[in-house]
Short mmCIF file of C-alpha atoms and ligand atoms in Angstrom, two decimals:
data_model
loop_
_atom_site.label_atom_id
_atom_site.label_comp_id
_atom_site.label_asym_id
_atom_site.label_seq_id
_atom_site.Cartn_x
_atom_site.Cartn_y
_atom_site.Cartn_z
CA MET A 1 49.66 -17.24 31.03
CA ASN A 2 45.92 -16.77 31.50
CA PHE A 3 44.35 -19.37 33.81
CA THR A 4 40.77 -18.01 33.68
CA PHE A 5 39.27 -21.08 32.02
CA ALA A 6 41.82 -23.71 33.21
CA SER A 7 39.75 -24.72 36.23
CA ASP A 8 37.22 -23.28 38.67
CA ASN A 9 39.83 -23.59 41.42
CA THR A 10 42.26 -21.20 39.68
CA SER A 11 39.97 -18.38 40.82
CA ALA A 12 40.62 -16.25 43.89
CA ILE A 13 38.63 -16.40 47.12
CA CYS A 14 35.23 -14.72 46.68
CA PRO A 15 34.59 -11.42 48.50
CA ASP A 16 31.84 -13.02 50.62
CA ALA A 17 34.17 -15.65 52.01
CA TRP A 18 36.98 -13.15 52.43
CA GLN A 19 34.77 -10.72 54.35
CA ALA A 20 33.48 -13.53 56.53
CA LEU A 21 37.08 -14.47 57.36
CA GLU A 22 37.85 -10.84 58.20
CA ALA A 23 34.77 -10.46 60.39
CA ALA A 24 35.68 -13.62 62.33
CA ASN A 25 39.25 -12.45 62.88
CA SER A 26 39.19 -11.11 66.41
CA GLY A 27 39.43 -12.41 69.96
CA CYS A 28 39.75 -15.99 71.18
CA GLU A 29 37.20 -18.70 70.65
CA PRO A 30 37.10 -22.42 71.46
CA SER A 31 39.01 -24.55 68.96
CA TYR A 32 38.25 -27.75 66.98
CA GLY A 33 34.68 -26.71 66.16
CA ASP A 34 33.44 -26.13 69.68
CA ASP A 35 32.56 -22.51 68.85
CA ALA A 36 29.40 -20.53 68.08
CA LEU A 37 30.23 -19.97 64.38
CA THR A 38 30.59 -23.70 63.81
CA ARG A 39 27.33 -24.44 65.60
CA GLY A 40 25.73 -21.72 63.45
CA ALA A 41 27.18 -23.06 60.22
CA CYS A 42 25.96 -26.63 60.95
CA GLU A 43 22.52 -25.21 61.78
CA ALA A 44 22.61 -23.25 58.53
CA PHE A 45 23.24 -26.50 56.64
CA ARG A 46 20.24 -28.10 58.37
CA ARG A 47 18.03 -25.19 57.38
CA PHE A 48 19.43 -25.08 53.86
CA PHE A 49 18.64 -28.76 53.31
CA ASP A 50 15.53 -28.79 55.49
CA ALA A 51 16.86 -31.91 57.18
CA GLU A 52 18.37 -33.08 60.47
CA CYS A 53 21.67 -33.84 58.75
CA GLU A 54 25.08 -34.30 60.34
CA VAL A 55 27.72 -31.92 58.98
CA PHE A 56 31.52 -32.07 59.09
CA PHE A 57 34.06 -29.77 57.47
CA VAL A 58 37.27 -31.03 55.86
CA PHE A 59 39.97 -29.39 53.76
CA SER A 60 39.65 -31.04 50.36
CA GLY A 61 37.21 -32.78 48.07
CA THR A 62 39.44 -35.85 48.01
CA ALA A 63 39.14 -36.09 51.81
CA ALA A 64 35.38 -35.48 51.69
CA ASN A 65 34.93 -38.29 49.15
CA ALA A 66 37.35 -40.79 50.61
CA LEU A 67 36.25 -40.33 54.22
CA SER A 68 32.55 -40.45 53.42
CA LEU A 69 33.05 -43.58 51.27
CA ALA A 70 35.05 -45.07 54.16
CA SER A 71 32.03 -44.45 56.40
CA ILE A 72 30.01 -46.66 54.08
CA CYS A 73 32.52 -49.28 52.94
CA ALA A 74 34.97 -51.73 54.52
CA GLY A 75 37.89 -53.18 52.65
CA HIS A 76 35.94 -56.07 51.13
CA HIS A 77 33.35 -53.72 49.58
CA SER A 78 33.10 -52.05 46.18
CA ILE A 79 31.94 -48.61 45.05
CA ILE A 80 30.13 -48.27 41.74
CA ALA A 81 31.06 -45.09 39.89
CA ALA A 82 31.35 -43.57 36.41
CA GLU A 83 34.48 -43.92 34.34
CA GLU A 84 35.28 -40.18 34.56
CA SER A 85 34.59 -40.01 38.32
CA HIS A 86 37.03 -38.02 40.43
CA CYS A 87 37.09 -40.78 43.07
CA GLU A 88 38.39 -43.19 40.44
CA GLN A 89 40.58 -40.94 38.27
CA ASP A 90 41.89 -38.15 40.44
CA GLU A 91 42.30 -39.17 44.06
CA CYS A 92 45.44 -41.30 43.94
CA GLY A 93 43.50 -44.25 45.36
CA ALA A 94 42.34 -42.36 48.47
CA PRO A 95 39.01 -44.22 48.67
CA ALA A 96 40.87 -47.57 48.60
CA PHE A 97 43.38 -46.28 51.13
CA PHE A 98 40.84 -45.00 53.66
CA THR A 99 38.52 -48.01 53.29
CA HIS A 100 41.53 -50.33 53.61
CA GLY A 101 40.87 -52.01 50.28
CA ALA A 102 37.51 -51.19 48.76
CA ARG A 103 37.55 -51.25 45.00
CA ILE A 104 35.87 -48.97 42.52
CA LEU A 105 33.80 -50.69 39.81
CA ILE A 106 33.15 -48.68 36.65
CA ALA A 107 29.59 -48.70 35.31
CA GLY A 108 28.61 -47.33 31.92
CA GLY A 109 26.47 -44.33 31.15
CA GLN A 110 26.36 -41.21 29.01
CA HIS A 111 27.62 -37.66 29.60
CA GLY A 112 29.31 -38.57 32.89
CA LYS A 113 26.13 -40.00 34.45
CA LEU A 114 25.52 -43.58 35.58
CA ASP A 115 23.03 -45.67 33.70
CA PRO A 116 20.79 -47.51 36.23
CA GLY A 117 20.56 -50.59 33.98
CA GLU A 118 24.37 -50.84 33.91
CA VAL A 119 24.56 -50.35 37.65
CA SER A 120 21.93 -53.03 38.19
CA ARG A 121 23.86 -55.49 36.01
CA LEU A 122 27.07 -54.73 37.90
CA ILE A 123 25.38 -55.34 41.29
CA ALA A 124 24.02 -58.71 40.11
CA ARG A 125 27.12 -59.85 38.18
CA ARG A 126 29.06 -61.30 41.10
CA THR A 127 27.64 -62.16 44.49
CA ASP A 128 30.19 -64.79 45.49
CA VAL A 129 32.79 -64.37 48.25
CA HIS A 130 35.66 -64.27 45.76
CA PHE A 131 34.73 -60.75 44.59
CA HIS A 132 34.25 -57.40 46.31
CA LYS A 133 30.69 -56.89 47.57
CA PRO A 134 28.97 -53.75 46.19
CA ARG A 135 28.21 -51.37 49.07
CA ALA A 136 28.05 -47.85 47.57
CA ILE A 137 27.06 -46.04 44.42
CA SER A 138 28.94 -42.76 43.93
CA ILE A 139 27.73 -40.16 41.45
CA SER A 140 29.01 -36.63 40.85
CA ASN A 141 26.63 -33.71 40.63
CA SER A 142 27.44 -31.74 38.62
CA THR A 143 29.37 -34.45 36.78
CA GLU A 144 32.99 -34.32 35.65
CA LEU A 145 31.61 -33.67 32.14
CA GLY A 146 29.60 -30.64 33.23
CA THR A 147 26.17 -32.25 33.12
CA VAL A 148 23.66 -32.25 35.97
CA TYR A 149 21.48 -35.07 37.31
CA ARG A 150 17.84 -34.15 37.86
CA PRO A 151 16.12 -35.50 41.02
CA ASP A 152 14.24 -38.00 38.83
CA GLU A 153 17.56 -39.33 37.54
CA ILE A 154 18.98 -39.71 41.06
CA LYS A 155 15.94 -41.46 42.50
CA PRO A 156 16.24 -44.67 40.43
CA LEU A 157 19.89 -44.99 41.43
CA ALA A 158 18.99 -44.45 45.09
CA ASP A 159 16.15 -46.98 44.90
CA LEU A 160 18.48 -49.48 43.28
CA ALA A 161 21.11 -48.88 45.95
CA HIS A 162 18.69 -49.22 48.83
CA ALA A 163 17.03 -52.33 47.42
CA HIS A 164 20.41 -54.05 47.48
CA GLY A 165 21.80 -52.76 50.76
CA LEU A 166 24.02 -50.09 49.16
CA ALA A 167 24.24 -46.39 50.03
CA LEU A 168 24.21 -43.48 47.56
CA HIS A 169 27.07 -41.00 47.81
CA VAL A 170 27.22 -37.77 45.81
CA ASP A 171 30.46 -36.06 44.97
CA GLY A 172 29.25 -32.47 45.03
CA ALA A 173 32.53 -30.65 44.43
CA ARG A 174 30.27 -28.55 42.19
CA PHE A 175 26.99 -29.20 44.00
CA PHE A 176 25.96 -25.51 43.98
CA ASN A 177 26.45 -25.32 40.20
CA ALA A 178 24.15 -28.33 39.92
CA LEU A 179 21.60 -26.81 42.28
CA ALA A 180 21.62 -23.44 40.51
CA SER A 181 21.02 -25.11 37.16
CA ARG A 182 17.88 -26.99 38.28
CA SER A 183 14.70 -25.37 39.48
CA CYS A 184 14.45 -27.56 42.58
CA THR A 185 15.22 -27.21 46.27
CA PRO A 186 18.44 -28.42 47.96
CA ALA A 187 16.29 -31.14 49.57
CA ASP A 188 14.88 -32.24 46.21
CA LEU A 189 18.33 -32.71 44.76
CA THR A 190 19.60 -34.71 47.75
CA TRP A 191 17.76 -36.59 50.50
CA ARG A 192 14.29 -36.43 48.94
CA ALA A 193 15.81 -38.20 45.91
CA GLY A 194 17.45 -40.76 48.25
CA VAL A 195 20.99 -39.37 48.67
CA ASP A 196 22.66 -40.76 51.85
CA VAL A 197 25.86 -38.69 51.93
CA LEU A 198 26.95 -35.55 50.06
CA SER A 199 30.48 -34.19 49.62
CA CYS A 200 29.51 -30.54 49.36
CA GLY A 201 32.12 -28.38 47.63
CA GLY A 202 33.18 -24.98 48.89
CA THR A 203 36.50 -24.42 47.16
CA LYS A 204 35.35 -24.40 43.54
CA LEU A 205 32.42 -22.16 44.53
CA GLY A 206 34.90 -19.53 45.74
CA MET A 207 35.65 -20.39 49.35
CA ALA A 208 38.99 -20.95 51.04
CA PHE A 209 40.12 -24.46 51.99
CA THR A 210 36.85 -26.15 52.75
CA GLU A 211 34.43 -28.84 51.71
CA ALA A 212 31.58 -30.19 53.84
CA VAL A 213 30.51 -33.78 54.35
CA VAL A 214 26.74 -33.88 54.84
CA PHE A 215 25.16 -37.07 56.16
CA PHE A 216 21.44 -37.31 55.48
CA ASN A 217 21.66 -40.91 56.63
CA ARG A 218 22.85 -40.13 60.14
CA ASP A 219 23.70 -43.71 61.05
CA LEU A 220 26.61 -43.49 58.64
CA ALA A 221 28.00 -40.49 60.55
CA ALA A 222 28.49 -42.36 63.84
CA ASP A 223 32.30 -42.49 63.84
CA PHE A 224 33.04 -39.72 61.36
CA ALA A 225 34.44 -37.31 63.94
CA TRP A 226 37.18 -39.83 64.79
CA ARG A 227 37.77 -40.75 61.16
CA ARG A 228 38.26 -37.07 60.28
CA LYS A 229 40.68 -36.47 63.13
CA GLN A 230 42.73 -39.57 62.32
CA ALA A 231 43.00 -38.48 58.69
CA GLY A 232 44.36 -35.06 59.73
CA GLN A 233 41.26 -33.27 58.45
CA LEU A 234 40.08 -31.71 61.72
CA CYS A 235 40.73 -27.99 61.54
CA SER A 236 41.79 -26.54 64.88
CA LYS A 237 40.82 -22.96 64.00
CA MET A 238 37.50 -24.24 62.70
CA ARG A 239 35.69 -20.93 63.16
CA PHE A 240 37.38 -19.54 60.05
CA ILE A 241 35.94 -22.31 57.94
CA SER A 242 32.54 -22.10 59.60
CA ALA A 243 32.34 -18.32 59.19
CA GLN A 244 32.61 -18.75 55.44
CA TRP A 245 29.90 -21.45 55.23
CA LEU A 246 27.57 -19.40 57.39
CA ARG A 247 27.93 -16.41 55.06
CA ILE A 248 27.66 -18.41 51.85
CA LEU A 249 24.60 -20.44 52.87
CA THR A 250 22.58 -17.72 54.55
CA THR A 251 22.93 -15.13 51.78
CA ASP A 252 22.42 -15.36 48.03
CA ALA A 253 26.20 -15.82 47.61
CA TRP A 254 26.06 -19.51 46.70
CA ARG A 255 23.46 -18.89 44.02
CA ARG A 256 25.11 -15.77 42.61
CA HIS A 257 28.51 -17.44 42.29
CA ALA A 258 27.16 -20.72 40.90
CA GLU A 259 24.90 -18.91 38.44
CA ASN A 260 27.76 -16.74 37.26
CA GLY A 261 29.80 -19.81 36.33
CA ASN A 262 26.83 -21.56 34.75
CA THR A 263 25.66 -18.53 32.73
CA LEU A 264 29.09 -17.70 31.39
CA ALA A 265 29.77 -21.31 30.46
CA ARG A 266 26.59 -21.27 28.42
CA GLU A 267 27.64 -18.02 26.71
CA LEU A 268 31.10 -19.39 26.06
CA ALA A 269 29.60 -22.51 24.45
CA GLU A 270 27.30 -20.36 22.31
CA GLY A 271 30.17 -18.14 21.23
CA LEU A 272 32.49 -21.01 20.39
CA GLY A 273 29.70 -23.05 18.83
CA ARG A 274 29.22 -20.36 16.17
CA LEU A 275 32.82 -20.73 14.95
CA PRO A 276 33.54 -23.07 12.07
CA GLY A 277 34.97 -26.44 13.03
CA VAL A 278 34.05 -26.23 16.71
CA GLU A 279 31.99 -29.02 18.18
CA ILE A 280 30.43 -28.73 21.67
CA LEU A 281 30.73 -32.25 23.02
CA GLN A 282 28.52 -32.28 26.14
CA PRO A 283 25.31 -30.54 27.26
CA VAL A 284 26.37 -27.39 29.14
CA ASP A 285 24.23 -27.80 32.25
CA ALA A 286 26.68 -26.25 34.72
CA ASN A 287 29.98 -24.34 34.58
CA ALA A 288 32.00 -26.52 32.21
CA VAL A 289 32.31 -26.45 28.44
CA PHE A 290 33.73 -29.45 26.61
CA ALA A 291 34.58 -28.60 23.03
CA ARG A 292 36.47 -30.14 20.18
CA LEU A 293 38.47 -27.22 18.79
CA PRO A 294 40.31 -27.29 15.45
CA ASP A 295 44.05 -27.83 16.00
CA ARG A 296 44.89 -24.37 14.60
CA MET A 297 42.47 -22.76 17.05
CA LYS A 298 43.84 -24.72 19.97
CA SER A 299 47.44 -23.78 19.25
CA GLY A 300 46.47 -20.17 18.45
CA LEU A 301 44.72 -19.84 21.78
CA LYS A 302 47.70 -21.32 23.58
CA GLN A 303 50.03 -18.89 21.78
CA ARG A 304 47.81 -16.05 22.99
CA GLY A 305 48.39 -17.23 26.53
CA TRP A 306 45.18 -19.14 27.31
CA LYS A 307 45.68 -22.17 29.52
CA PHE A 308 43.19 -25.06 29.40
CA TYR A 309 43.24 -28.81 29.67
CA GLY A 310 42.28 -31.72 27.46
CA PHE A 311 42.62 -34.61 29.91
CA ILE A 312 38.98 -35.72 30.04
CA GLY A 313 36.00 -35.90 27.76
CA GLY A 314 37.92 -36.25 24.51
CA GLY A 315 38.23 -32.52 23.89
CA SER A 316 39.23 -29.27 25.54
CA ARG A 317 37.73 -28.46 28.89
CA LEU A 318 36.91 -24.84 29.74
CA MET A 319 35.72 -24.04 33.25
CA CYS A 320 33.95 -20.90 34.48
CA SER A 321 33.81 -19.71 38.08
CA TRP A 322 32.38 -16.97 40.29
CA GLN A 323 35.17 -14.76 39.04
CA THR A 324 34.76 -15.22 35.28
CA THR A 325 33.39 -12.15 33.45
CA LYS A 326 31.56 -11.53 30.20
CA GLN A 327 34.73 -9.78 29.03
CA ASP A 328 36.75 -12.94 29.65
CA VAL A 329 34.33 -14.92 27.52
CA GLU A 330 34.34 -12.33 24.73
CA ALA A 331 38.15 -12.16 24.75
CA PHE A 332 38.47 -15.95 24.56
CA VAL A 333 35.97 -16.25 21.69
CA ALA A 334 37.63 -13.34 19.84
CA ASP A 335 41.05 -15.04 20.17
CA ALA A 336 39.51 -18.35 19.06
CA ARG A 337 38.08 -16.62 15.96
CA ALA A 338 41.41 -14.86 15.26
CA SER A 339 43.23 -18.17 15.45
CA LEU A 340 41.30 -19.73 12.58
C1 LIG B 401 37.85 -30.77 42.24
C2 LIG B 401 37.02 -31.98 42.45
C3 LIG B 401 37.07 -32.69 43.66
C4 LIG B 401 37.90 -32.27 44.85
O1 LIG B 401 39.25 -32.18 44.60
P1 LIG B 401 40.35 -31.73 45.66
O2 LIG B 401 41.42 -31.24 44.81
O3 LIG B 401 40.71 -32.91 46.47
O4 LIG B 401 39.74 -30.65 46.54
C5 LIG B 401 36.21 -33.77 43.82
N1 LIG B 401 35.41 -34.16 42.84
C6 LIG B 401 35.32 -33.52 41.66
C7 LIG B 401 34.34 -33.98 40.63
C8 LIG B 401 36.14 -32.41 41.41
O5 LIG B 401 36.08 -31.80 40.24
#
């Protein structure tokens, strides 16, 4: 079975992260983040975003999302998100669990993005005490459908949030893919557009076992250290997580890896798009291709060993990562053609 396009977390650990782990692997250092590499990694985040942000590392994107949403919301609050959003569809209710009851409200939009008009209607729809009070907007960038919000698409959502006492959270499991696809700075795509908290993904970029929670709104970070510990997300040998972030953020590694996934997704979409009966369903802004493939092609590809999913977006989802090669793309397209 070939898992190349099944997800961006089927890939191995990238050489940069692996070498950083190796280089950190000697001697004894303070535990639980009280070490020089962790201080360096947090400082690297502040330089990367050009902001005095608070940074915490956790093990999974589910933890990053649920714990950051729990820093915003209590149990009587609601979180406005898109239908496809990971926090609604793929976290087994973790945001509700860690907030002790907050509910996710689905707002409409296209291509995995929230429509500000829909969000606005949802905020205004119920203000009585018998219904959850909206307290957060959560968007994903890049989205679950492989599209990317521009800063001028984030700003209206942030303005709307802040005008009504809500905070804006970004699920950035694929934040670097989003960043690499837009010619703007990390600051432009986050706090300058009004983002309060970012779940910043390491795993799908190629790192081992880590996501960062980045608070641009530092008031929200006040109790996060305790929240993380209570949730079992405080890594005792933190330096091995920090070493990877330090390497990834202070070299061109994040851009190289994100661009590789984005470029090859575009080439895959172009290759498949030329075949009869194939329909590309979403704009390919980042490292995902959503395509409606003829049934014969789908079964032919599966017979030839390719593994991919069709659980969201109404078609087949093909993901590219730091590890995907031009040869992988060519082989997949050749097998798709041969299956017709
Ligand atoms: C993969 C992913 C996550 C994180 O998932 P974990 O498996 O908990 O690490 C979060 N959001 C999105 C949009 C994702 O694709």
